[in-house]
Amino acid sequence: TNFYIVLSWLAMLSPDTTTRWTLVAATFLLYFYASWDMFMWVVEYERTASPELSSRRLRPCLSIGLVLLFAVYGVVYIGALTGSISPWTERLCHLFLDVGSKLA
């Protein structure tokens, strides 16, 4: 996860368009790979976790929720990178997303 976050930051700093979009593509490919891994964990957890386990349903929901929350971060990132959203809107989105991720 940290690796694709660093790649996305490098893409924002890259002056070369080809390099920037190559890094963005790599970032999203790694995000999808990490997300798939989390979904597979949920499937395995559902298959093997004891029915009496405390918060058995909450854990998978939180994992999937974080994957979806990070997808929204990705949309904000692309919006900022392409200039589709203003810096003020980007900061506001990050504020709400950060609070949401901390509450989860």
XYZ file of C-alpha atoms in Angstrom:
104
model
C 0.000 0.000 0.000
C 2.720 2.470 0.918
C 4.476 1.824 -2.386
C 1.526 2.882 -4.532
C 0.993 5.950 -2.364
C 4.621 6.993 -2.964
C 4.169 6.369 -6.711
C 1.085 8.586 -6.757
C 3.032 11.346 -5.017
C 5.876 11.010 -7.530
C 3.338 11.259 -10.361
C 2.080 14.569 -8.968
C 5.659 15.895 -8.998
C 6.628 14.581 -12.421
C 6.972 17.306 -15.073
C 6.867 14.757 -17.918
C 3.357 13.768 -19.028
C 4.303 10.246 -20.120
C 6.092 9.518 -16.865
C 3.237 11.016 -14.861
C 0.540 8.864 -16.471
C 2.740 5.762 -16.372
C 3.118 6.272 -12.622
C -0.634 6.883 -12.278
C -1.358 3.643 -14.158
C 1.095 1.749 -11.954
C -0.478 3.311 -8.871
C -3.958 2.164 -9.800
C -2.786 -1.305 -10.833
C -1.151 -1.730 -7.436
C -4.274 -0.371 -5.715
C -6.423 -2.935 -7.545
C -3.983 -5.702 -6.629
C -4.035 -4.700 -2.938
C -7.826 -4.387 -3.037
C -8.181 -7.837 -4.597
C -5.968 -9.214 -1.840
C -8.228 -7.632 0.771
C -11.339 -9.049 -0.894
C -9.727 -12.489 -0.907
C -8.990 -12.079 2.802
C -12.680 -11.334 3.380
C -13.689 -14.456 1.463
C -11.260 -16.603 3.461
C -12.315 -14.973 6.728
C -15.992 -15.634 5.995
C -15.167 -19.229 5.175
C -13.047 -19.970 8.244
C -14.098 -17.626 11.060
C -16.081 -19.149 13.877
C -19.763 -18.125 13.913
C -19.369 -17.258 17.619
C -16.527 -14.827 16.960
C -17.157 -11.325 18.277
C -17.777 -8.749 15.514
C -17.598 -11.467 12.877
C -19.564 -9.476 10.298
C -18.083 -6.098 11.190
C -14.486 -6.962 10.291
C -15.172 -7.830 6.634
C -17.453 -4.803 6.266
C -14.738 -2.485 7.558
C -12.186 -4.002 5.169
C -14.449 -3.587 2.159
C -15.411 -0.116 3.352
C -11.762 0.933 3.429
C -11.222 -0.378 -0.104
C -14.186 1.710 -1.258
C -13.006 4.745 0.708
C -9.584 4.500 -0.928
C -11.334 4.314 -4.318
C -12.930 7.684 -3.543
C -9.470 8.998 -2.641
C -8.410 7.819 -6.110
C -11.223 9.757 -7.767
C -10.203 12.898 -5.863
C -6.576 12.282 -6.845
C -7.441 12.014 -10.547
C -9.640 15.105 -10.281
C -6.779 17.080 -8.743
C -4.229 15.737 -11.213
C -6.339 16.684 -14.226
C -7.464 20.022 -12.793
C -11.101 18.898 -12.740
C -11.448 19.997 -9.128
C -10.040 23.066 -7.438
C -7.357 22.834 -4.744
C -9.980 24.001 -2.224
C -12.340 21.165 -3.209
C -9.476 18.684 -3.047
C -8.588 19.798 0.493
C -12.233 19.626 1.558
C -12.572 16.102 0.141
C -9.405 15.011 1.919
C -10.690 16.488 5.168
C -13.902 14.443 5.046
C -12.196 11.311 3.743
C -9.509 11.512 6.441
C -12.109 11.887 9.180
C -14.121 9.022 7.681
C -11.121 6.714 7.503
C -10.143 7.451 11.089
C -13.659 6.715 12.334
C -13.642 3.367 10.535
